mmCIF file of C-alpha atoms in Angstrom:
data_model
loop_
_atom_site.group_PDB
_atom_site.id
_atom_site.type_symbol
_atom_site.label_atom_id
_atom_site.label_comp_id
_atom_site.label_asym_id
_atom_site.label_seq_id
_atom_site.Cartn_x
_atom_site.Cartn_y
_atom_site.Cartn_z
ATOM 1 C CA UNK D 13 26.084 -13.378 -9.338
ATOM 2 C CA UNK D 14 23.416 -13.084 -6.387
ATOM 3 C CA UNK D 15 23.211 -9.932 -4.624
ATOM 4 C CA UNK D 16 23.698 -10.098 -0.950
ATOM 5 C CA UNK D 17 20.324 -9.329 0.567
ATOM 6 C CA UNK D 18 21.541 -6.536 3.213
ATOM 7 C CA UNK D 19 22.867 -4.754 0.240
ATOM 8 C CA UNK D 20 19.922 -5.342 -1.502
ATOM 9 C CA UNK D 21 17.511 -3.845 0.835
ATOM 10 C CA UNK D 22 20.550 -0.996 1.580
ATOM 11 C CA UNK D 23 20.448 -0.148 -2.020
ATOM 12 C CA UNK D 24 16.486 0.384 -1.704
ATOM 13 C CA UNK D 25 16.334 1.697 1.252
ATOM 14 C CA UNK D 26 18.333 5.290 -0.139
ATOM 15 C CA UNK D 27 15.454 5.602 -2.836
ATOM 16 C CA UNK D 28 13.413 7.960 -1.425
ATOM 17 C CA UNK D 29 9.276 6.680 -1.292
ATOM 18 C CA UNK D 30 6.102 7.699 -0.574
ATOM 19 C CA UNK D 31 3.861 5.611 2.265
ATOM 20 C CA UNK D 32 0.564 3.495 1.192
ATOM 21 C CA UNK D 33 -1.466 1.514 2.511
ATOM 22 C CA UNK D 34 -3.265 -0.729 0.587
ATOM 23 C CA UNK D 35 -6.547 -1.939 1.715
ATOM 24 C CA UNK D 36 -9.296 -5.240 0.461
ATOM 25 C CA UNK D 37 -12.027 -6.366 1.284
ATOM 26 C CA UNK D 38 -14.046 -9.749 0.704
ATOM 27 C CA UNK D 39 -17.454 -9.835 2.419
ATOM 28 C CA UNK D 40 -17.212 -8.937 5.905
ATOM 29 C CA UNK D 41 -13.088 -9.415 6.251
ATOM 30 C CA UNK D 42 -11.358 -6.199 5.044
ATOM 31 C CA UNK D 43 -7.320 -6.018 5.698
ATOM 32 C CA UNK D 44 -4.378 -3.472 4.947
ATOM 33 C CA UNK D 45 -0.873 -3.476 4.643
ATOM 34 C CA UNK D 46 2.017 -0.987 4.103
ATOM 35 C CA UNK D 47 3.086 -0.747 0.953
ATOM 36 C CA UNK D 48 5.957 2.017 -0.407
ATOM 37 C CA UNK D 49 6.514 -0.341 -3.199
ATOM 38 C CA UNK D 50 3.950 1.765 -5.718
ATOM 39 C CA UNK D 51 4.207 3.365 -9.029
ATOM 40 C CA UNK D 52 1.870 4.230 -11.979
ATOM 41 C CA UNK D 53 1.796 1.716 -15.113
ATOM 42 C CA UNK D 54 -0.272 3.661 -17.878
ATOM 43 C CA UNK D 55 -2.561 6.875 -18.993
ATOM 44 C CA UNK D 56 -4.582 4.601 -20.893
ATOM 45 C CA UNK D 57 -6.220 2.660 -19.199
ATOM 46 C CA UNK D 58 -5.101 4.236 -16.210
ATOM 47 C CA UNK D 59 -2.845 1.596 -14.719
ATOM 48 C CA UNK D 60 -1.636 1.501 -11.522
ATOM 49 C CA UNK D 61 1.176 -1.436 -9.671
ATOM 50 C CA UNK D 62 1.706 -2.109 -6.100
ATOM 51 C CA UNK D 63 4.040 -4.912 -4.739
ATOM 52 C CA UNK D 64 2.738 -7.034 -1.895
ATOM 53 C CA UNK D 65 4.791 -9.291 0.712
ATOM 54 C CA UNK D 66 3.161 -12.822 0.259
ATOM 55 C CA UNK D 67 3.728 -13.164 3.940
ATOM 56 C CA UNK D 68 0.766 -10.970 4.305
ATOM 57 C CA UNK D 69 -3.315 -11.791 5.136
ATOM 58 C CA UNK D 70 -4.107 -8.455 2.480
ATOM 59 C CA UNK D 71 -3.238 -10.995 -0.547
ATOM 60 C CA UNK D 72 -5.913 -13.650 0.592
ATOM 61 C CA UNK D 73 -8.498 -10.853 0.447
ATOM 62 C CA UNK D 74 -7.262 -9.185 -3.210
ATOM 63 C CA UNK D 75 -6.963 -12.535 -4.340
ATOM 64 C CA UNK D 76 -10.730 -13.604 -3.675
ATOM 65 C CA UNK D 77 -11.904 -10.220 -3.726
ATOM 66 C CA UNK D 78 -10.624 -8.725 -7.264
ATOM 67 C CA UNK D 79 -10.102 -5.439 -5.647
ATOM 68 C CA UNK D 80 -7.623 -2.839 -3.695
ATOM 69 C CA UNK D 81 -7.568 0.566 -2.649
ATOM 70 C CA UNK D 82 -4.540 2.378 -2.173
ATOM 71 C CA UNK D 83 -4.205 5.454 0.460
ATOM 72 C CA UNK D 84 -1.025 7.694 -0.354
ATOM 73 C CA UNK D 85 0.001 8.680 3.281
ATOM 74 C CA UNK D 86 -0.159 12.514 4.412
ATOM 75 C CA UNK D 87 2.677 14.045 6.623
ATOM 76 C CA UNK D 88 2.114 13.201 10.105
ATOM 77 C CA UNK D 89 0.199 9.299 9.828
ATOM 78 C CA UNK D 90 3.761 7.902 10.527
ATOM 79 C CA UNK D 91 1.924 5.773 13.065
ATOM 80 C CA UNK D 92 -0.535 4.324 10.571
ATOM 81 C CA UNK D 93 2.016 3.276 8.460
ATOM 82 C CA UNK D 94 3.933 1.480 10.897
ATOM 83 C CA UNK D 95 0.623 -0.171 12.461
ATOM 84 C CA UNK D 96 0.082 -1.703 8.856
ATOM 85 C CA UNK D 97 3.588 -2.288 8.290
ATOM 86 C CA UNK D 98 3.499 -4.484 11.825
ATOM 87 C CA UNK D 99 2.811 -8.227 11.063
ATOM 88 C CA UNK D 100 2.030 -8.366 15.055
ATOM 89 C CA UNK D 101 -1.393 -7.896 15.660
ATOM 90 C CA UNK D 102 -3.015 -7.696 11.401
ATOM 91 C CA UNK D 103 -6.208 -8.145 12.948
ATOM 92 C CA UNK D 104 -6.462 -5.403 14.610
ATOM 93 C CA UNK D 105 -5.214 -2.998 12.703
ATOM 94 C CA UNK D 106 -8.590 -1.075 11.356
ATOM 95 C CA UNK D 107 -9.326 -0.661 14.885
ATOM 96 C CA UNK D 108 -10.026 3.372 16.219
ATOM 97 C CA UNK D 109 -10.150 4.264 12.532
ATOM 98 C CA UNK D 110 -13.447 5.562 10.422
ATOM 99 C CA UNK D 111 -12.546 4.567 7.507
ATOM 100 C CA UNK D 112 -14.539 6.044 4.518
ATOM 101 C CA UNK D 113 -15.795 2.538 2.094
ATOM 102 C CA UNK D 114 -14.728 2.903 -1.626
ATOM 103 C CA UNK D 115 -15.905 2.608 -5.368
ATOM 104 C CA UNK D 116 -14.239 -1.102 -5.150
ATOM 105 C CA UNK D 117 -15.895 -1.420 -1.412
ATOM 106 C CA UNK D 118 -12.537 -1.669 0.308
ATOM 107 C CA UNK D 119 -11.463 0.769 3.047
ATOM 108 C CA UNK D 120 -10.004 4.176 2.368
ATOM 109 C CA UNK D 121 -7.623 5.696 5.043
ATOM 110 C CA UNK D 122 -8.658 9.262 6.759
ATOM 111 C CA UNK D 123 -7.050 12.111 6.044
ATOM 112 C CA UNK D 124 -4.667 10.407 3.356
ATOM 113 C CA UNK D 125 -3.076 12.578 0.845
ATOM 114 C CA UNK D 126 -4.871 10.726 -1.776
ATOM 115 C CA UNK D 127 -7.027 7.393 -2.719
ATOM 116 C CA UNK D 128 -6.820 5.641 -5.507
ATOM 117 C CA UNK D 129 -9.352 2.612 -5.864
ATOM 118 C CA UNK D 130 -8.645 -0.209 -8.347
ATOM 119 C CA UNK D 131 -9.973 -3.652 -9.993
ATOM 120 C CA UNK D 132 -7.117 -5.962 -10.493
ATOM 121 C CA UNK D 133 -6.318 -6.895 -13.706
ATOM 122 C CA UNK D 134 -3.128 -8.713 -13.940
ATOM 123 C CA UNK D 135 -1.507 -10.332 -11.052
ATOM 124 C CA UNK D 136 2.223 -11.390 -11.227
ATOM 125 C CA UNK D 137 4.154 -13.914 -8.915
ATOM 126 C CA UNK D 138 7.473 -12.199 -8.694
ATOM 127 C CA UNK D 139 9.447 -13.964 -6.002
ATOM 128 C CA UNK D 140 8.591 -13.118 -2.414
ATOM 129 C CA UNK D 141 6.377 -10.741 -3.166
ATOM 130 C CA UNK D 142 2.652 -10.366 -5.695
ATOM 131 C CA UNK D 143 2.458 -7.371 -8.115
ATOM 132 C CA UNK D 144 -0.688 -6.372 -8.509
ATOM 133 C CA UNK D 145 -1.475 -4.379 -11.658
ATOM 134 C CA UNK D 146 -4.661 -2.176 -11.387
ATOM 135 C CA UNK D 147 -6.575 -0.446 -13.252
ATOM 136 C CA UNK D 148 -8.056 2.960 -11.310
ATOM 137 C CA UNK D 149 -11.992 2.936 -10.873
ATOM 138 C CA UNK D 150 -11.931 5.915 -8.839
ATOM 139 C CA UNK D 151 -9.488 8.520 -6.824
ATOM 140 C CA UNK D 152 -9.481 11.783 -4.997
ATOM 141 C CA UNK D 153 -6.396 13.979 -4.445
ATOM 142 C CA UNK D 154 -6.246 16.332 -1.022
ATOM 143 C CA UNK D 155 -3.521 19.491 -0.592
ATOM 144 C CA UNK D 156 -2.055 17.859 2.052
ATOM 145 C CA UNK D 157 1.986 17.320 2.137
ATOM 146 C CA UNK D 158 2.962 13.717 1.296
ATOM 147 C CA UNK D 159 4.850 11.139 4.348
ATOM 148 C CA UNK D 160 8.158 9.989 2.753
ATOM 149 C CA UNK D 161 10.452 7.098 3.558
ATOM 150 C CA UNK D 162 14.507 7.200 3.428
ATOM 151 C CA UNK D 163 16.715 4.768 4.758
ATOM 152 C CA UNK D 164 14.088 3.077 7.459
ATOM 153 C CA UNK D 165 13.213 7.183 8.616
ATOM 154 C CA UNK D 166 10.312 8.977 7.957
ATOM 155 C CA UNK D 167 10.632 12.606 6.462
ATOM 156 C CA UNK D 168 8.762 15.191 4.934
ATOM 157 C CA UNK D 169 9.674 17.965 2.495
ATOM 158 C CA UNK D 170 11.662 20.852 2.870
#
């Protein structure tokens, strides 16, 4: 039996998420996308998995590149997650921000809760979508309270 795809992304859209966005870079082109699709894989190695839209530019640049960083969104970015989450405009979407450059050389979001930066090591065609499994090179954790999605809102904790 094959789900119905409005219940499908209603069924996903009640688990409560965190906000990334997951950044590349390959030579001069560096890209980022908005990904709540995020989990950790292992202790050891310290494994990490993100799930990327294959509609997006971000997979050309992981792809070639071998890297990813991934910014866990603070309270209040709301607007930098939806500017990444926007395929209007990809291009553009680095520009205003000072973006700190990573252990992997990709872009790391300001005043993110946390970044994690990673070196692919197993990729995975999984539909519409790429899971990238990778392994953490480097990461820094802030105080700051985390941006949470529920049912296409934004929230924060109680």
């Amino acid at each position: 039996m094959v789900i119905d795809p409005e219940l499908f992304k209603s069924l996903f859209a009640s688990w409560v998420s965190g906000v990334t966005i997951v950044t590349s870079r390959d030579g001069e082109r560096v890209q980022g996308m908005t990904v709540s699709a995020f989990t950790e894989v292992s202790l050891d190695p310290p494994l990490v998995l993100v799930c990327a839209d294959k509609a997006t530019i971000t997979n050309e640049l992981i792809e070639a590149s071998g890297v990813f960083t991934i910014s866990i969104l603070a309270e209040g970015q709301e607007a930098l997650s939806s500017r990444f989450a926007s395929k209007k405009d990809e291009h553009r979407r680095f520009e205003g921000l000072d973006c700190e450059t990573g252990a992997t050389g990709c872009a790391r979001i300001p005043e993110a809760l946390a970044w994690i930066d990673c070196d692919v090591v197993q990729t995975l065609d999984a539909g519409d979508h790429y899971v990238y499994i990778g392994e953490i090179r480097a990461a820094n954790l802030s105080d700051r309270a985390p941006l949470l999605y529920f049912r296409g809102r934004y929230g924060k904790l109680a």
